[in-house]
PDB file of C-alpha atoms and ligand atoms in Angstrom:
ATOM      1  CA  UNK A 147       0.000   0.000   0.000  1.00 87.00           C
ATOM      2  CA  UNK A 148       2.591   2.629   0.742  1.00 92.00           C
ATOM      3  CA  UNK A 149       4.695   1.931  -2.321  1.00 94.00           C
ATOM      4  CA  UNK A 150       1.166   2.228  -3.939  1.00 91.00           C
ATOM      5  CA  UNK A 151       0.799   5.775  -2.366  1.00 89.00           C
ATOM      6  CA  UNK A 152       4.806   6.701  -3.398  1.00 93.00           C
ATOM      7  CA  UNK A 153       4.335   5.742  -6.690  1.00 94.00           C
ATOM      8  CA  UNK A 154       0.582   7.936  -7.234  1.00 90.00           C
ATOM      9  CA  UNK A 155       2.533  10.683  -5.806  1.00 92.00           C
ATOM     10  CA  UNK A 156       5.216  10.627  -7.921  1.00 94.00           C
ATOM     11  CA  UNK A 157       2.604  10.328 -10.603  1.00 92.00           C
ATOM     12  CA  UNK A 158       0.766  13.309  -9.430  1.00 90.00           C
ATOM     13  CA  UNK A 159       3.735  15.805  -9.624  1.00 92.00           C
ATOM     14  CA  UNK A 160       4.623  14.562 -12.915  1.00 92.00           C
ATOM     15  CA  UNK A 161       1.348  15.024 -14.086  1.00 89.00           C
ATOM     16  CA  UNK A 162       1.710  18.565 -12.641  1.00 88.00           C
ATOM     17  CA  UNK A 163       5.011  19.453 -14.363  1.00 88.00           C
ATOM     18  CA  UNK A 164       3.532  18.266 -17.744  1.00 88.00           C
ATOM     19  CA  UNK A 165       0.032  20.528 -16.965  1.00 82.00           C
ATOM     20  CA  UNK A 166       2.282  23.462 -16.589  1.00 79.00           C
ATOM     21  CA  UNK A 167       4.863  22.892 -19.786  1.00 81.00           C
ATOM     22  CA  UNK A 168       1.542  22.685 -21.722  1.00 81.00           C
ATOM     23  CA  UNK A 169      -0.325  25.546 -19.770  1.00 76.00           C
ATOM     24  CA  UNK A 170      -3.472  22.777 -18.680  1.00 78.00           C
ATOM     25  CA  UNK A 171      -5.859  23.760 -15.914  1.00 76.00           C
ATOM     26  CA  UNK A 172      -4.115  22.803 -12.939  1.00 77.00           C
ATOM     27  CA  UNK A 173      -7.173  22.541 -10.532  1.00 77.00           C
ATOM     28  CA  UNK A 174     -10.354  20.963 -12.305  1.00 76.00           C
ATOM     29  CA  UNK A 175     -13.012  19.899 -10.430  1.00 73.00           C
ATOM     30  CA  UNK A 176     -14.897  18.217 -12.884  1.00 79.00           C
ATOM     31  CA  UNK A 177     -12.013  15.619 -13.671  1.00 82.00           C
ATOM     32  CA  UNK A 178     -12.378  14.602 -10.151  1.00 82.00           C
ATOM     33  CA  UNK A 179     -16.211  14.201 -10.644  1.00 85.00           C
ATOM     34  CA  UNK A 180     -15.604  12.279 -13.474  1.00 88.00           C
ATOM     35  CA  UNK A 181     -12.887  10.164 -11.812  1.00 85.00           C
ATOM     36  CA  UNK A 182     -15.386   9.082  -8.910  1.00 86.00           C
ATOM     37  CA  UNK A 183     -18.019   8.002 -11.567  1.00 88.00           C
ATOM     38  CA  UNK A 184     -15.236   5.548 -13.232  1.00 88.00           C
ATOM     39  CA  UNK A 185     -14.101   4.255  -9.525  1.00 86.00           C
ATOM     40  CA  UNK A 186     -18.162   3.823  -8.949  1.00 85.00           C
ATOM     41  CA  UNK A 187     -17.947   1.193 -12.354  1.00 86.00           C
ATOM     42  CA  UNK A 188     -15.171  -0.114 -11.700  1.00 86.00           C
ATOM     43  CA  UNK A 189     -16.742  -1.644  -8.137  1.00 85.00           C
ATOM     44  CA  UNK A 190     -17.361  -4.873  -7.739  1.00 85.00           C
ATOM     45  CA  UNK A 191     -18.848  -5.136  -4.396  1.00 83.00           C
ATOM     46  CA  UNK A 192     -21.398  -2.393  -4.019  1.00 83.00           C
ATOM     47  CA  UNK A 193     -21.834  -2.763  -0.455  1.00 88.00           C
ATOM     48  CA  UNK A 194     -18.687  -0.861   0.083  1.00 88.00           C
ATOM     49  CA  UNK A 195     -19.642   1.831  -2.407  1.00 88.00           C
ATOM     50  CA  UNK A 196     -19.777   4.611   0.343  1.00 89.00           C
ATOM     51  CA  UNK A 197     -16.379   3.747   1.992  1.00 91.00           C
ATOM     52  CA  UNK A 198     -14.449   3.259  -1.583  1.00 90.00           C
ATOM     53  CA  UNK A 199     -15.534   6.777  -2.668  1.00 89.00           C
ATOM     54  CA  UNK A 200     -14.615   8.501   0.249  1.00 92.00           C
ATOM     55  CA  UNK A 201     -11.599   7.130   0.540  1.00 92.00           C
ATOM     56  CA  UNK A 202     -10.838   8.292  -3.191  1.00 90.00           C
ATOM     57  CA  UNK A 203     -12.111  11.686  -2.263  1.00 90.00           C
ATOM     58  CA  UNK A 204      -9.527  11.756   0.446  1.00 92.00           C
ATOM     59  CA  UNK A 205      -6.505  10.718  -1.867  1.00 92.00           C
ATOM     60  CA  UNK A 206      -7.496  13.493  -4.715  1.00 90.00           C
ATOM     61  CA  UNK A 207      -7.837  16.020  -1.570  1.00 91.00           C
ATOM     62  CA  UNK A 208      -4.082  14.648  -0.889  1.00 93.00           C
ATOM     63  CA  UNK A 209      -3.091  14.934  -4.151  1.00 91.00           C
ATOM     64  CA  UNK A 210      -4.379  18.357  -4.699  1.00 91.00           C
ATOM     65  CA  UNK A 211      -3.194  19.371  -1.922  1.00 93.00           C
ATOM     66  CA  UNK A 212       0.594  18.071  -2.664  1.00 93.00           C
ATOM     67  CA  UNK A 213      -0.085  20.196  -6.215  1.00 92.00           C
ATOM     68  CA  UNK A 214      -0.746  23.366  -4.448  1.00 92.00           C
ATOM     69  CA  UNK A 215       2.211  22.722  -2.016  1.00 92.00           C
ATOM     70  CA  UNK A 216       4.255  22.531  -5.090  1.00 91.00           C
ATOM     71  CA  UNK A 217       3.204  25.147  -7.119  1.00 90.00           C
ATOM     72  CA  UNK A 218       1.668  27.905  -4.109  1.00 94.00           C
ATOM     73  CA  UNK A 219       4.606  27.421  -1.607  1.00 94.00           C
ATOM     74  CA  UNK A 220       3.535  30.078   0.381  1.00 96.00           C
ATOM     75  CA  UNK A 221       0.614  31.159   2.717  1.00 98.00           C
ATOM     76  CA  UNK A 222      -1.790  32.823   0.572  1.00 98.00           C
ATOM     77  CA  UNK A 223      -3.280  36.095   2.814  1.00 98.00           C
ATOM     78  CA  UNK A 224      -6.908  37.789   2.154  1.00 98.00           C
ATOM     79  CA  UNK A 225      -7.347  41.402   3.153  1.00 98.00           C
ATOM     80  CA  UNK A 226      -9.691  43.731   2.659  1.00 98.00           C
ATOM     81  CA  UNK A 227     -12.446  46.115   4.245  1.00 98.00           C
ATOM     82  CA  UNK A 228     -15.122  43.901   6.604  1.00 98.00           C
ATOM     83  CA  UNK A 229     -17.472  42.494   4.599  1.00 97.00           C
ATOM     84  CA  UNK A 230     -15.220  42.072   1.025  1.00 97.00           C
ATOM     85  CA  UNK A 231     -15.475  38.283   1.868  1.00 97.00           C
ATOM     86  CA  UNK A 232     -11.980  37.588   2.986  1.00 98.00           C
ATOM     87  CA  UNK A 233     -13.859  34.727   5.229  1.00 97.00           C
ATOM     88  CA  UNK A 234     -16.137  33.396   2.130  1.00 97.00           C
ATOM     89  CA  UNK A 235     -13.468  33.057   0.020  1.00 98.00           C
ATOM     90  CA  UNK A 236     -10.987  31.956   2.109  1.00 98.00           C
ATOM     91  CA  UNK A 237     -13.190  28.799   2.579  1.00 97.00           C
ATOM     92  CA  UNK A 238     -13.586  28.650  -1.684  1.00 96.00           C
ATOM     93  CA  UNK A 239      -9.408  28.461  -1.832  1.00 96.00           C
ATOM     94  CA  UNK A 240      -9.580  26.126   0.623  1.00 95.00           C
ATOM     95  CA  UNK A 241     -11.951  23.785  -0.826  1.00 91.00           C
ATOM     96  CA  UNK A 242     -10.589  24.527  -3.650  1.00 90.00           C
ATOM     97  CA  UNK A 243      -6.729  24.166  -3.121  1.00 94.00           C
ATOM     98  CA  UNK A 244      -7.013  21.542   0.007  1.00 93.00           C
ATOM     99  CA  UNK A 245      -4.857  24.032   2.385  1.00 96.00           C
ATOM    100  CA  UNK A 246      -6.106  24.253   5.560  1.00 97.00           C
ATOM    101  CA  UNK A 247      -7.627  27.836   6.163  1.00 98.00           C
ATOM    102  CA  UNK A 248      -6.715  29.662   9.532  1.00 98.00           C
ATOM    103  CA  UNK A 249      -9.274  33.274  10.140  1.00 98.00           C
ATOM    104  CA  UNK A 250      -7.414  35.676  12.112  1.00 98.00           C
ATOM    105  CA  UNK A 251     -10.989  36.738  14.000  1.00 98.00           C
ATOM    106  CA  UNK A 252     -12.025  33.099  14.650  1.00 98.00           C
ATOM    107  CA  UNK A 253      -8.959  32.370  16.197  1.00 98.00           C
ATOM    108  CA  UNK A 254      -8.932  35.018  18.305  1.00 98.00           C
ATOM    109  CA  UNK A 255     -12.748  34.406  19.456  1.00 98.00           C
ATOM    110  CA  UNK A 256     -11.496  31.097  20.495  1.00 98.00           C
ATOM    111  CA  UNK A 257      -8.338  32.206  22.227  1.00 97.00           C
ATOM    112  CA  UNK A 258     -10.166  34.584  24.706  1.00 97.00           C
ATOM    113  CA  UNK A 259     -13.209  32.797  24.740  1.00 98.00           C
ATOM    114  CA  UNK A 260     -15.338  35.979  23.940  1.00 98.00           C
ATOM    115  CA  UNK A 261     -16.678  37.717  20.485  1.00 98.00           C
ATOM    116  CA  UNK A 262     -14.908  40.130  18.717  1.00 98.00           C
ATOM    117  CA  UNK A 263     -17.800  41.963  19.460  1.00 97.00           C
ATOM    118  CA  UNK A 264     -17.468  41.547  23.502  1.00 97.00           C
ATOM    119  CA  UNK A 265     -13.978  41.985  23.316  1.00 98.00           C
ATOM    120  CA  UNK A 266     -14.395  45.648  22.091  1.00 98.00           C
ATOM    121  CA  UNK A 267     -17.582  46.687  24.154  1.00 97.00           C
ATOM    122  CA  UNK A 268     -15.501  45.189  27.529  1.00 97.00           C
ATOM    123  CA  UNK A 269     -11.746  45.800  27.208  1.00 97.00           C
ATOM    124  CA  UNK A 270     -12.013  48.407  23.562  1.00 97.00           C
ATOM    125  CA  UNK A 271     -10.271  48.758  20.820  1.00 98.00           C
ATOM    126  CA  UNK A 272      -6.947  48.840  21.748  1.00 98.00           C
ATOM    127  CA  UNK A 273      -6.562  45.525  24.074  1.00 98.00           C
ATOM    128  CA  UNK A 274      -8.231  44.235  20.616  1.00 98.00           C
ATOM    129  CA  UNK A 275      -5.265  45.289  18.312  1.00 98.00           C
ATOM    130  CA  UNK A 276      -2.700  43.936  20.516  1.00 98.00           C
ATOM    131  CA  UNK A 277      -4.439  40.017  20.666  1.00 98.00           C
ATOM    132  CA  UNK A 278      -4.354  40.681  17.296  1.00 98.00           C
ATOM    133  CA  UNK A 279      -0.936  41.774  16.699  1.00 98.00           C
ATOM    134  CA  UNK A 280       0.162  38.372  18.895  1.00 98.00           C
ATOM    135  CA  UNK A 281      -1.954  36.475  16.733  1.00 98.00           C
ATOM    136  CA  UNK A 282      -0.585  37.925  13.346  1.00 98.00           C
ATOM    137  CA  UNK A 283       3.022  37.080  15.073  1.00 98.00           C
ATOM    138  CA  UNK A 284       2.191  33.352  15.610  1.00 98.00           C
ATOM    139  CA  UNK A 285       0.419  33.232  11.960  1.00 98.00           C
ATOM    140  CA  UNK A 286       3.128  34.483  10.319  1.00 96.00           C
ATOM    141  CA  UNK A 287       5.375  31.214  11.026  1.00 97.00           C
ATOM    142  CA  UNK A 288       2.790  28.805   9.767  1.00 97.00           C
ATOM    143  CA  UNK A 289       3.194  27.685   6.312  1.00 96.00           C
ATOM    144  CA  UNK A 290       1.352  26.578   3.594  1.00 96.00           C
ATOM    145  CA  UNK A 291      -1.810  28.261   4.794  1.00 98.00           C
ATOM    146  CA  UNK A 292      -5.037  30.069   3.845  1.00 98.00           C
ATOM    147  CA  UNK A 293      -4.942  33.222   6.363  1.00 98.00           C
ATOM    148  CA  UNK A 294      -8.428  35.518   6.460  1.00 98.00           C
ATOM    149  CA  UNK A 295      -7.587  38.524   8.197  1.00 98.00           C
ATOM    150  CA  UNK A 296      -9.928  40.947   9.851  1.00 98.00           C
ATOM    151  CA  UNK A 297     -10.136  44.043   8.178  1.00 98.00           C
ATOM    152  CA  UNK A 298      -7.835  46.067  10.219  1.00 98.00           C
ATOM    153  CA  UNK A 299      -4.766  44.276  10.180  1.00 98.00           C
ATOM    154  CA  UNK A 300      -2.830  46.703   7.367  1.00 98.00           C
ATOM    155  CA  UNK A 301      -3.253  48.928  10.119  1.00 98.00           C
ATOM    156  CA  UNK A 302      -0.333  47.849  11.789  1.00 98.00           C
ATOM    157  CA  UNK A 303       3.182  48.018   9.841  1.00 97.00           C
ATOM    158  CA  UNK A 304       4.382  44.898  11.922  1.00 98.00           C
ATOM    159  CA  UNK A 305       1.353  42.766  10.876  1.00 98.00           C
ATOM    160  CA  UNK A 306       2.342  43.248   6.946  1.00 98.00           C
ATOM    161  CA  UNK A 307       5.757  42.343   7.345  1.00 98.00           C
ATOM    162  CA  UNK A 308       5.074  39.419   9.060  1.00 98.00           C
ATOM    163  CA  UNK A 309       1.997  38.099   6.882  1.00 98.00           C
ATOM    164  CA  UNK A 310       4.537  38.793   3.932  1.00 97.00           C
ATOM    165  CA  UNK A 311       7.511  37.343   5.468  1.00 96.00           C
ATOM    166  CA  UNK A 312       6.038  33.357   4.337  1.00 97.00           C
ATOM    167  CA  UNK A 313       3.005  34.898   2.168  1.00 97.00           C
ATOM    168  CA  UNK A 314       1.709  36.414  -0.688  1.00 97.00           C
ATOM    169  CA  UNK A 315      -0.913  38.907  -0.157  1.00 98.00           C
ATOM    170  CA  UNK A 316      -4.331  38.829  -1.796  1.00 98.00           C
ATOM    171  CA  UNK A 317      -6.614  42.299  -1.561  1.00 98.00           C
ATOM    172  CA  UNK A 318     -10.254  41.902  -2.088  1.00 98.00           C
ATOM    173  CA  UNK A 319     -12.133  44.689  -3.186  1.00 98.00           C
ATOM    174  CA  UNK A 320     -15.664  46.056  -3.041  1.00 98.00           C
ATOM    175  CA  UNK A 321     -17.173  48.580  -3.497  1.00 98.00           C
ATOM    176  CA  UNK A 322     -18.784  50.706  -0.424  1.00 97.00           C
ATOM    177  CA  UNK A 323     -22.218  50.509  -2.135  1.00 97.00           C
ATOM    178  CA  UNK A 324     -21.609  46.234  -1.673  1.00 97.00           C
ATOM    179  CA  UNK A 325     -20.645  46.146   1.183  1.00 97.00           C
ATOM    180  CA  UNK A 326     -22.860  48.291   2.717  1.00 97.00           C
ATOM    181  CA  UNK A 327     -25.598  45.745   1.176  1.00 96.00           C
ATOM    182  CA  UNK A 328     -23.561  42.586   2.808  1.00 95.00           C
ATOM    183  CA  UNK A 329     -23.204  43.952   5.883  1.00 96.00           C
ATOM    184  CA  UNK A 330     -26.316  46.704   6.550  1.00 95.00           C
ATOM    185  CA  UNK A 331     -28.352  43.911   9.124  1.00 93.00           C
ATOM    186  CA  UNK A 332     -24.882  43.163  10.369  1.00 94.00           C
ATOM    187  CA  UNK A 333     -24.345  43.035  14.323  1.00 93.00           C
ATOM    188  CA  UNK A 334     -21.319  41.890  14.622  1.00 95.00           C
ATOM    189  CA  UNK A 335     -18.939  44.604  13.709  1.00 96.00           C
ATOM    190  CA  UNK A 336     -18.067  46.862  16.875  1.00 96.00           C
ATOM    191  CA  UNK A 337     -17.012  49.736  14.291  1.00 96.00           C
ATOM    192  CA  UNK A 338     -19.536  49.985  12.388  1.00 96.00           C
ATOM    193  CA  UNK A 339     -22.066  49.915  14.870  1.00 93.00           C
ATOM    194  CA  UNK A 340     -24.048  52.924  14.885  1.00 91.00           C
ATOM    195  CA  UNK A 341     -22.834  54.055  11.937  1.00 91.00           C
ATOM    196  CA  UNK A 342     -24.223  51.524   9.550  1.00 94.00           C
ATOM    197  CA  UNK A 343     -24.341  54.144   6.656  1.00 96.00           C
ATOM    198  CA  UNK A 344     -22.731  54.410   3.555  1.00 96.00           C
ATOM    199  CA  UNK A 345     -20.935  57.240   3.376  1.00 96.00           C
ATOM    200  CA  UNK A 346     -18.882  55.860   6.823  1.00 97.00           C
ATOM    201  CA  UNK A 347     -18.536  53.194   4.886  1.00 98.00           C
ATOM    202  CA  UNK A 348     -16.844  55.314   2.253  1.00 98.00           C
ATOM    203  CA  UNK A 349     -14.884  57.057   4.632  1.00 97.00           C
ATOM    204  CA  UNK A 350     -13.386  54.266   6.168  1.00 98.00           C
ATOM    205  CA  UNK A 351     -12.781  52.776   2.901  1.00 98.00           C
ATOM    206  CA  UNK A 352     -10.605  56.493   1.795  1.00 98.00           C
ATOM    207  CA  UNK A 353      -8.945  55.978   4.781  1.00 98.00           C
ATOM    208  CA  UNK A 354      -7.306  52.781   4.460  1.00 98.00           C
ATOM    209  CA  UNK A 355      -7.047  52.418   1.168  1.00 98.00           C
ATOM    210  CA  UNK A 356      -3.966  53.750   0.750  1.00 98.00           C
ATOM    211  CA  UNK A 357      -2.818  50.633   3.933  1.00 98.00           C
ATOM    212  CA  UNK A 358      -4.505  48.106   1.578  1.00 98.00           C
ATOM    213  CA  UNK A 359      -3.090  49.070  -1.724  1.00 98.00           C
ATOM    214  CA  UNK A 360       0.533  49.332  -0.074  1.00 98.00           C
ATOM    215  CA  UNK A 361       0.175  45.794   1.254  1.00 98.00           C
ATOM    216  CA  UNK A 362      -0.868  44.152  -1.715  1.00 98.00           C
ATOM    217  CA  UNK A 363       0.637  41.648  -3.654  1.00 97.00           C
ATOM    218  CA  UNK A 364      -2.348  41.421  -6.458  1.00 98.00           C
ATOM    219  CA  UNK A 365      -5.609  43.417  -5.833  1.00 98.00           C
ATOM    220  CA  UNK A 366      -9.004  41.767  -6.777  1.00 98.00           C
ATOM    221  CA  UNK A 367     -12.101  43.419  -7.640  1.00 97.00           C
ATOM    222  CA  UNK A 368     -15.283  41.172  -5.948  1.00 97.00           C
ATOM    223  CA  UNK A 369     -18.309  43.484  -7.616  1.00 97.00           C
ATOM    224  CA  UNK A 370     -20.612  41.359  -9.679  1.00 95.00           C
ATOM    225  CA  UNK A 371     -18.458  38.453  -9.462  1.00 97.00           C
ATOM    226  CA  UNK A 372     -19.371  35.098  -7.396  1.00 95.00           C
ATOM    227  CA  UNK A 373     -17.149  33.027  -5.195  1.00 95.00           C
ATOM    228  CA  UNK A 374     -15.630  30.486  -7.400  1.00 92.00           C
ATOM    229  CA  UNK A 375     -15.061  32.969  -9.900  1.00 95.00           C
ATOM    230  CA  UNK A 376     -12.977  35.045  -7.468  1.00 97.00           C
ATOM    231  CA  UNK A 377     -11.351  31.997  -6.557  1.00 95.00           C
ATOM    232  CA  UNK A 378     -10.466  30.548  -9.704  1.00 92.00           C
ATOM    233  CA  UNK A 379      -8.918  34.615 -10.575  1.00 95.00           C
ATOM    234  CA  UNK A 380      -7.030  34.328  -7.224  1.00 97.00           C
ATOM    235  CA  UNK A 381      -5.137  31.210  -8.064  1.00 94.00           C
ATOM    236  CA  UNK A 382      -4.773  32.438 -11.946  1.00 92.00           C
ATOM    237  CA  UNK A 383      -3.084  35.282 -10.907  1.00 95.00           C
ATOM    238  CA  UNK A 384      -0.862  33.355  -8.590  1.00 95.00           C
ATOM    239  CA  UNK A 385       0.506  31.714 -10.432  1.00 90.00           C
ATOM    240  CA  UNK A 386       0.751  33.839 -13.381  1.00 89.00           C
ATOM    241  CA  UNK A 387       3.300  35.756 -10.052  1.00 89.00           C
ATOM    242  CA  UNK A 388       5.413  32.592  -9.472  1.00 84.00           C
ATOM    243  CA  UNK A 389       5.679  32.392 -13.249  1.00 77.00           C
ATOM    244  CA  UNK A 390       6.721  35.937 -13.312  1.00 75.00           C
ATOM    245  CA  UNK A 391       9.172  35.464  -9.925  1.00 70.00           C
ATOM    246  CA  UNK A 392      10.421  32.302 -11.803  1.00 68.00           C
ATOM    247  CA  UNK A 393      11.517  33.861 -15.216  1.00 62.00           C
ATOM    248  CA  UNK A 394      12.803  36.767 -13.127  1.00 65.00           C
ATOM    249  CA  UNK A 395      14.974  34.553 -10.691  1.00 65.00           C
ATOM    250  CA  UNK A 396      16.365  32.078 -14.033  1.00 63.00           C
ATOM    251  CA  UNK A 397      16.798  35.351 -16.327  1.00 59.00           C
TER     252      UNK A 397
HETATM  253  C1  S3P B 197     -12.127  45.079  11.858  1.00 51.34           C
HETATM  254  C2  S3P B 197     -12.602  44.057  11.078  1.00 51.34           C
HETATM  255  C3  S3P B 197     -13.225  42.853  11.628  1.00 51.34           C
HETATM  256  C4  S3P B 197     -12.709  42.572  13.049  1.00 51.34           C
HETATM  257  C5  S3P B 197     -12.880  43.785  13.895  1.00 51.34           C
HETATM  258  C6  S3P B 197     -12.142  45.018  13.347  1.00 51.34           C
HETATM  259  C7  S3P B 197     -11.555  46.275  11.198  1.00 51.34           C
HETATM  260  O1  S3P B 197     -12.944  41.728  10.807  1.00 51.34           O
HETATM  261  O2  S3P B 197     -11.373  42.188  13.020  1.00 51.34           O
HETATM  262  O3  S3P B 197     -14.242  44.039  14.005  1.00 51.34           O
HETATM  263  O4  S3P B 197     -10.889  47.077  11.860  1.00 51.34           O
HETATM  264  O5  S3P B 197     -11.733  46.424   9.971  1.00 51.34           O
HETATM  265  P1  S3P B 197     -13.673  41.482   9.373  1.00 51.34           P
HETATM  266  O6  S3P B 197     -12.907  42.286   8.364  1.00 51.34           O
HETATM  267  O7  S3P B 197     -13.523  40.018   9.155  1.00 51.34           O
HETATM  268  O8  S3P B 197     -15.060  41.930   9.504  1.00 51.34           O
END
């Protein structure tokens, strides 16, 4: 069985290496549907239908996931204003990819036990940051990873060097007019509360816009666009930037 594994492995990079010489699709969902319908013929004792399949959804998770080591080998980090999706999509890439996906806010929920929400109405926006910068501190170290930040991270010079130090960084965009739309029933968000309007939504936007754009390693606009659109552009354009780092490193 293990030589079995080696051996699919091995096949799975070389497959890789011959998508990229002939500029395939690397990630193709449909070739995986169509690979489960072939393993469903090929059965020959139905009564372990259920087990076979999901044990040959785990193995193309494992091999997607050893593609996207290869060719992503880097933590791939969403930004953006709340409510640009960093969370939605970070769960697409994931899926998507097969990286594990780590959100900045969750995490720190979990850590103190409280909401984000709680944590600002009893201890403000300042003890906040700081569990925040610790967090960005530890994040920075893992690798291989899908990181969602909250919204306010570019805030903090510190946070960007560390996010970039093992990652590439991935802005998401919206408009103020979308996000006011995603987010206008919202509770959750200590600083917009109150001021669920759309011009502070524009004015918060002006004001860190120029923290976003600075951090950015490619900037993508989410407008009119659904999730697995935006994730299918995110992993196009990186690796259209490791292709670019590559020729730029051999030349
Ligand atoms: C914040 C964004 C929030 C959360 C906190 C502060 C911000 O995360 O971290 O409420 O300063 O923009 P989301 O961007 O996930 O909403």
């Amino acid at each position: 069985m293990v030589e079995t594994f080696e051996e699919r492995m091995k096949v799975v990079l070389k497959i890789l290496a011959y998508k990229k010489k002939h500029g395939l699709p690397i990630f193709h969902d449909q070739r995986e549907e169509q690979v489960l319908q072939k393993v469903a013929h090929h059965l020959q004792n139905k009564d372990f239908a259920d087990e076979i399949q999901t044990l040959y959804r785990e193995i193309m998770g494992i091999s997607r996931k050893l593609q996207s080591k290869h060719l992503l080998p880097f933590n791939i980090v969403l930004i953006g204003f709340m409510g640009s999706g960093k969370s939605t999509i970070g769960r697409i890439l994931s899926q998507q990819l097969a990286i594990e996906l780590l959100d900045t806010d969750q995490l720190i929920e979990k850590k103190i036990n409280m909401t984000i929400k709680d944590i600002f109405e009893k201890h403000g926006e300042g003890y906040f940051r700081q569990v925040e910068r610790n967090m960005i501190k530890a994040l920075g170290q893992e690798e291989h990873k899908i990181i969602a930040c909250g919204g306010g991270v570019v805030l903090n010079k510190e946070n960007i060097r560390d996010l970039k130090n093992k990652g590439k960084i991935i802005l998401l965009e919206a408009s103020a007019e979308t996000i006011y739309h995603r987010l206008q029933e919202d509770t959750t968000r200590p600083l917009l509360e109150g001021h669920m309007t759309k011009s502070h939504i524009t004015s918060m936007l002006q004001d860190r816009n120029l923290y976003y754009q600075e951090a950015a390693d490619i900037v993508i606009h989410t407008d009119g666009k659904d999730t697995k659109e935006i994730g299918e552009e995110i992993i196009f354009k990186l690796l259209s930037l490791c292709s670019s780092l590559d020729i730029r490193e051999r030349g």
